[in-house]
Coordinates of C-alpha atoms in Angstrom, one line a residue:
M145 CA 96.0 5.1 4.7
A146 CA 92.6 4.5 5.5
V147 CA 91.5 1.6 7.7
N148 CA 88.5 -0.6 6.7
P149 CA 86.8 -1.5 10.0
D150 CA 85.0 -4.2 8.3
E151 CA 88.0 -5.9 6.8
D152 CA 89.3 -9.4 8.5
T153 CA 92.8 -8.6 8.4
E154 CA 95.8 -9.2 11.0
F155 CA 96.1 -5.5 11.2
N156 CA 92.6 -5.0 12.3
E157 CA 92.5 -7.9 14.8
A158 CA 95.5 -6.2 16.4
L159 CA 93.5 -2.8 16.5
R160 CA 90.7 -5.0 18.1
K161 CA 93.1 -6.5 20.6
H162 CA 93.9 -3.2 21.8
G163 CA 90.0 -1.6 21.5
I164 CA 90.9 0.5 19.0
L165 CA 88.4 -1.1 16.9
P166 CA 85.0 -2.7 18.1
P167 CA 84.8 -6.4 18.3
R168 CA 83.6 -8.3 15.0
P169 CA 79.7 -8.8 15.5
P170 CA 79.3 -12.6 15.7
T171 CA 78.3 -14.7 12.6
P172 CA 74.8 -15.5 12.4
R173 CA 73.9 -18.9 13.0
T174 CA 72.6 -20.7 10.3
P175 CA 68.8 -21.7 11.2
S176 CA 68.2 -25.6 11.6
P177 CA 66.3 -27.2 8.9
P178 CA 62.7 -28.3 9.8
P179 CA 62.5 -32.1 11.1
A180 CA 61.4 -34.5 8.3
P181 CA 57.6 -35.4 8.1
T182 CA 56.5 -38.7 10.0
L183 CA 55.2 -41.3 7.9
E184 CA 51.8 -40.4 9.4
E185 CA 52.3 -36.9 8.3
K186 CA 53.6 -37.4 4.7
Y187 CA 51.0 -39.7 4.0
A188 CA 47.8 -38.1 6.1
N189 CA 45.6 -37.3 2.8
Y190 CA 46.5 -40.7 1.0
T191 CA 43.6 -43.4 0.7
A192 CA 43.8 -46.9 1.7
A193 CA 44.0 -48.2 -1.7
Q194 CA 47.2 -45.8 -2.1
L195 CA 48.5 -46.9 1.1
R196 CA 48.3 -50.5 0.2
E197 CA 50.2 -49.7 -2.8
L198 CA 52.7 -48.3 -0.9
A199 CA 53.1 -51.1 1.5
A200 CA 53.6 -53.6 -1.0
E201 CA 56.6 -51.3 -2.2
A202 CA 58.2 -50.5 1.2
P203 CA 61.8 -50.7 1.4
D204 CA 61.7 -52.2 4.7
D205 CA 59.7 -54.3 6.9
E206 CA 59.0 -51.4 9.5
T207 CA 57.8 -48.9 6.6
E208 CA 55.5 -51.5 5.3
R209 CA 54.4 -52.1 8.9
I210 CA 53.7 -48.6 9.7
L211 CA 51.8 -48.2 6.3
E212 CA 50.0 -51.1 7.1
I213 CA 48.5 -49.2 10.1
L214 CA 48.0 -46.4 8.8
R215 CA 45.8 -48.2 5.9
R216 CA 43.6 -50.2 8.8
R217 CA 43.2 -46.9 10.4
K218 CA 41.7 -45.3 6.8
L219 CA 39.2 -48.2 6.7
Q220 CA 38.0 -47.8 10.0
E221 CA 37.6 -44.1 9.9
A222 CA 36.0 -44.7 6.7
K223 CA 33.3 -47.3 8.5
K224 CA 32.8 -44.7 11.4
M225 CA 31.8 -42.3 9.0
E226 CA 29.4 -44.6 7.3
M227 CA 27.9 -45.5 10.9
A228 CA 27.5 -41.9 11.7
R229 CA 24.1 -40.7 12.4
F230 CA 24.3 -36.9 10.9
G231 CA 26.2 -35.1 8.7
R232 CA 24.0 -32.0 7.7
V233 CA 22.6 -29.3 9.5
Y234 CA 18.8 -29.9 10.5
P235 CA 16.0 -27.2 10.5
I236 CA 13.7 -27.4 13.2
S237 CA 10.8 -25.1 14.8
R238 CA 10.1 -24.2 18.5
E239 CA 7.5 -27.4 19.1
D240 CA 10.4 -30.0 17.6
Y241 CA 12.9 -28.4 20.4
T242 CA 12.5 -30.5 23.1
R243 CA 12.5 -33.9 21.1
E244 CA 15.3 -32.9 18.5
V245 CA 17.6 -31.1 21.0
T246 CA 16.9 -31.9 24.7
E247 CA 16.3 -35.3 24.3
A248 CA 18.5 -36.0 20.9
S249 CA 21.2 -35.0 23.4
K250 CA 20.7 -37.7 25.7
V251 CA 21.3 -40.6 23.5
N252 CA 24.2 -42.7 23.7
E253 CA 26.0 -43.6 20.3
E254 CA 26.0 -47.2 19.5
G255 CA 29.0 -48.8 21.1
D256 CA 29.4 -45.8 23.5
E257 CA 30.6 -47.5 26.9
Q258 CA 31.3 -44.0 28.8
Q259 CA 27.7 -42.7 27.5
K260 CA 28.7 -39.4 26.9
G261 CA 25.3 -38.6 25.1
T262 CA 25.2 -36.8 22.0
G263 CA 26.5 -32.9 21.4
V264 CA 23.8 -31.1 19.5
V265 CA 24.7 -27.7 18.2
V266 CA 21.5 -24.9 18.0
F267 CA 22.3 -22.2 15.5
L268 CA 19.7 -19.3 15.9
Y269 CA 19.8 -17.1 12.6
K270 CA 18.1 -14.8 11.0
D271 CA 18.6 -14.3 6.9
G272 CA 19.8 -10.7 5.8
I273 CA 22.0 -10.4 9.2
P274 CA 25.7 -10.5 7.3
A275 CA 27.2 -12.3 10.5
S276 CA 24.3 -14.7 10.3
D277 CA 24.8 -15.7 6.9
R278 CA 28.5 -16.5 7.1
A279 CA 28.0 -18.0 10.6
A280 CA 25.3 -20.4 8.5
Q281 CA 28.1 -21.1 5.8
L282 CA 30.4 -22.3 8.5
V283 CA 27.9 -24.4 10.3
N284 CA 27.3 -26.5 7.4
I285 CA 30.9 -27.0 7.0
L286 CA 31.2 -28.4 10.3
A287 CA 27.9 -30.6 10.3
Q288 CA 29.9 -32.5 7.4
R289 CA 33.2 -32.6 9.2
H290 CA 31.8 -34.0 12.3
P291 CA 28.8 -36.0 11.8
H292 CA 28.7 -37.6 15.0
T293 CA 27.6 -34.1 16.3
K294 CA 23.8 -33.1 15.8
F295 CA 24.0 -29.4 14.2
V296 CA 20.0 -27.8 14.2
S297 CA 18.9 -24.4 13.2
I298 CA 16.3 -22.3 14.0
V299 CA 15.4 -18.7 13.1
G300 CA 16.0 -16.7 16.2
D301 CA 12.7 -14.9 17.1
K302 CA 10.8 -18.5 16.1
C303 CA 12.7 -20.1 19.1
I304 CA 13.0 -17.3 21.6
P305 CA 10.0 -14.6 21.1
N306 CA 11.1 -11.0 20.7
L307 CA 15.2 -12.0 20.5
P308 CA 17.2 -8.7 19.4
D309 CA 18.8 -9.2 16.2
A310 CA 21.8 -8.0 17.9
R311 CA 22.3 -11.4 19.4
L312 CA 22.5 -13.2 16.4
P313 CA 23.7 -15.5 15.4
M314 CA 23.8 -17.4 18.5
F315 CA 24.8 -21.0 19.5
I316 CA 23.6 -23.0 22.2
V317 CA 25.3 -26.3 22.9
Y318 CA 23.8 -29.4 24.7
R319 CA 24.9 -32.8 25.7
K320 CA 23.2 -35.3 27.8
G321 CA 20.1 -33.1 28.3
E322 CA 22.0 -30.3 29.7
V323 CA 23.1 -26.7 28.3
L324 CA 27.1 -26.7 28.3
N325 CA 27.5 -23.2 26.8
Q326 CA 26.1 -20.4 25.1
L327 CA 27.5 -17.8 22.4
V328 CA 25.9 -15.0 21.6
A329 CA 26.1 -12.3 18.5
W330 CA 29.2 -14.6 17.3
G331 CA 31.5 -13.2 14.7
A332 CA 29.2 -9.8 14.9
D333 CA 32.6 -8.0 15.8
R334 CA 35.0 -9.5 12.5
E335 CA 34.5 -12.2 10.2
R336 CA 36.1 -15.5 11.5
K337 CA 37.2 -18.7 10.0
V338 CA 35.6 -22.1 10.2
E339 CA 38.3 -23.1 12.7
E340 CA 37.6 -20.8 15.1
L341 CA 34.0 -21.8 15.5
E342 CA 35.1 -25.4 15.5
A343 CA 37.6 -24.7 18.2
V344 CA 34.9 -23.5 20.2
L345 CA 32.8 -25.9 19.7
I346 CA 35.4 -28.3 20.9
L347 CA 36.1 -26.4 24.0
A348 CA 32.4 -26.1 24.6
G349 CA 32.0 -30.1 24.7
A350 CA 29.8 -30.4 21.4
I351 CA 32.3 -32.3 19.2
I352 CA 34.7 -34.6 20.6
P353 CA 37.7 -34.7 18.1
Q354 CA 38.9 -38.1 17.3
Q355 CA 42.3 -39.0 19.0
R356 CA 44.8 -41.5 17.6
R357 CA 47.5 -43.5 19.2
P358 CA 51.1 -42.9 17.4
P359 CA 52.1 -45.4 14.9
G360 CA 53.9 -48.5 16.1
S361 CA 52.0 -48.6 19.1
E362 CA 48.8 -50.4 17.9
R363 CA 48.8 -53.9 17.5
D364 CA 48.6 -55.9 14.5
S365 CA 45.7 -57.7 12.9
D366 CA 45.0 -60.0 9.6
D367 CA 41.7 -58.9 9.5
D368 CA 40.7 -54.8 9.0
S369 CA 37.3 -55.3 10.3
D370 CA 38.5 -56.4 13.6
S371 CA 41.5 -54.1 14.2
D372 CA 41.2 -52.3 17.2
I373 CA 42.8 -48.9 16.8
D374 CA 41.9 -47.3 20.4
D375 CA 41.6 -43.2 21.2
L376 CA 44.9 -42.0 23.2
D377 CA 42.3 -40.4 25.4
D378 CA 39.1 -41.9 26.9
D379 CA 37.0 -39.0 27.3
P380 CA 38.6 -35.6 26.4
S381 CA 35.3 -33.9 26.4
S382 CA 35.9 -32.6 30.3
R383 CA 38.8 -31.0 29.8
M384 CA 37.4 -29.4 26.5
R385 CA 34.4 -28.0 28.6
S386 CA 36.9 -26.6 31.6
A387 CA 38.4 -24.8 29.3
A388 CA 35.5 -23.3 27.4
T389 CA 35.4 -20.4 29.9
S390 CA 38.6 -19.0 28.0
T391 CA 37.3 -18.6 24.7
N392 CA 34.6 -15.7 23.8
A393 CA 31.7 -18.0 24.5
K394 CA 29.3 -16.9 27.4
A395 CA 27.9 -19.0 29.9
P396 CA 24.5 -20.2 29.7
K397 CA 22.4 -17.6 31.9
N398 CA 18.8 -18.1 32.5
I399 CA 18.3 -20.8 29.9
R400 CA 15.9 -23.5 30.9
G401 CA 13.2 -26.1 29.5
K402 CA 9.7 -26.4 30.9
K403 CA 9.3 -30.2 32.1
E404 CA 6.0 -30.2 31.0
D405 CA 5.3 -33.1 28.0
S406 CA 4.8 -30.8 25.3
D407 CA 7.4 -30.0 22.8
S408 CA 5.5 -26.2 22.6
D409 CA 6.0 -25.5 26.4
F410 CA 9.9 -25.3 25.9
E411 CA 10.8 -21.7 26.5
F412 CA 13.7 -19.6 27.4
D413 CA 13.8 -16.7 29.8
L414 CA 16.4 -13.9 28.5

């Protein structure tokens, strides 16, 4: 009689005990189900009006409290967006460089007690270069996404005379009047996504993302305009800048501005 070693029978079990048949393979473990999303994750894309309706119909006081916190946060974020100074890409000329870049990066945003200055991203490009054209699309997206960061654009050889096309597109990051980082020929090796450029600019210190406290840690307030939802970290820019060397961004080399009064005297030495 032929023995099927895969059958789960007493006879096969006896054969396994004596080592005639190999042990049965362990039963594969059922993967654990993913954790349920938090209320903050579940309602991240809801508007303030929708959150108000949900809070009014909440099944318990705790859910209502968290939904109300999220609603107030949405209102505060909307107010910050209205107060943002930028939100688009500003074309500049070489003569504008000192005023629109170096000096602009020294300006502290209203209410910025830490005086972090303004992140300024200079986008050097040339029409007709595929990597440059793709980068221009990403820059427009990020300028709208991060209106507290100033994005400016300038034709590469109009900014730096005789700049080789092979170095485009180029990004130069400023804050508080200083060059923090430089990216040369970004995206020339392969097509990149907007999230990649966003991550590099965060690490370089151009963009400081908004940090939030988890729901439940804020104090309630009866007045939406007076609610005070603080950031988790006081100034994440220092950590971002220290991490910038781990990206493909090149450190700034031989980039300087003359200190003469005229904007036209600004020059780069490459």
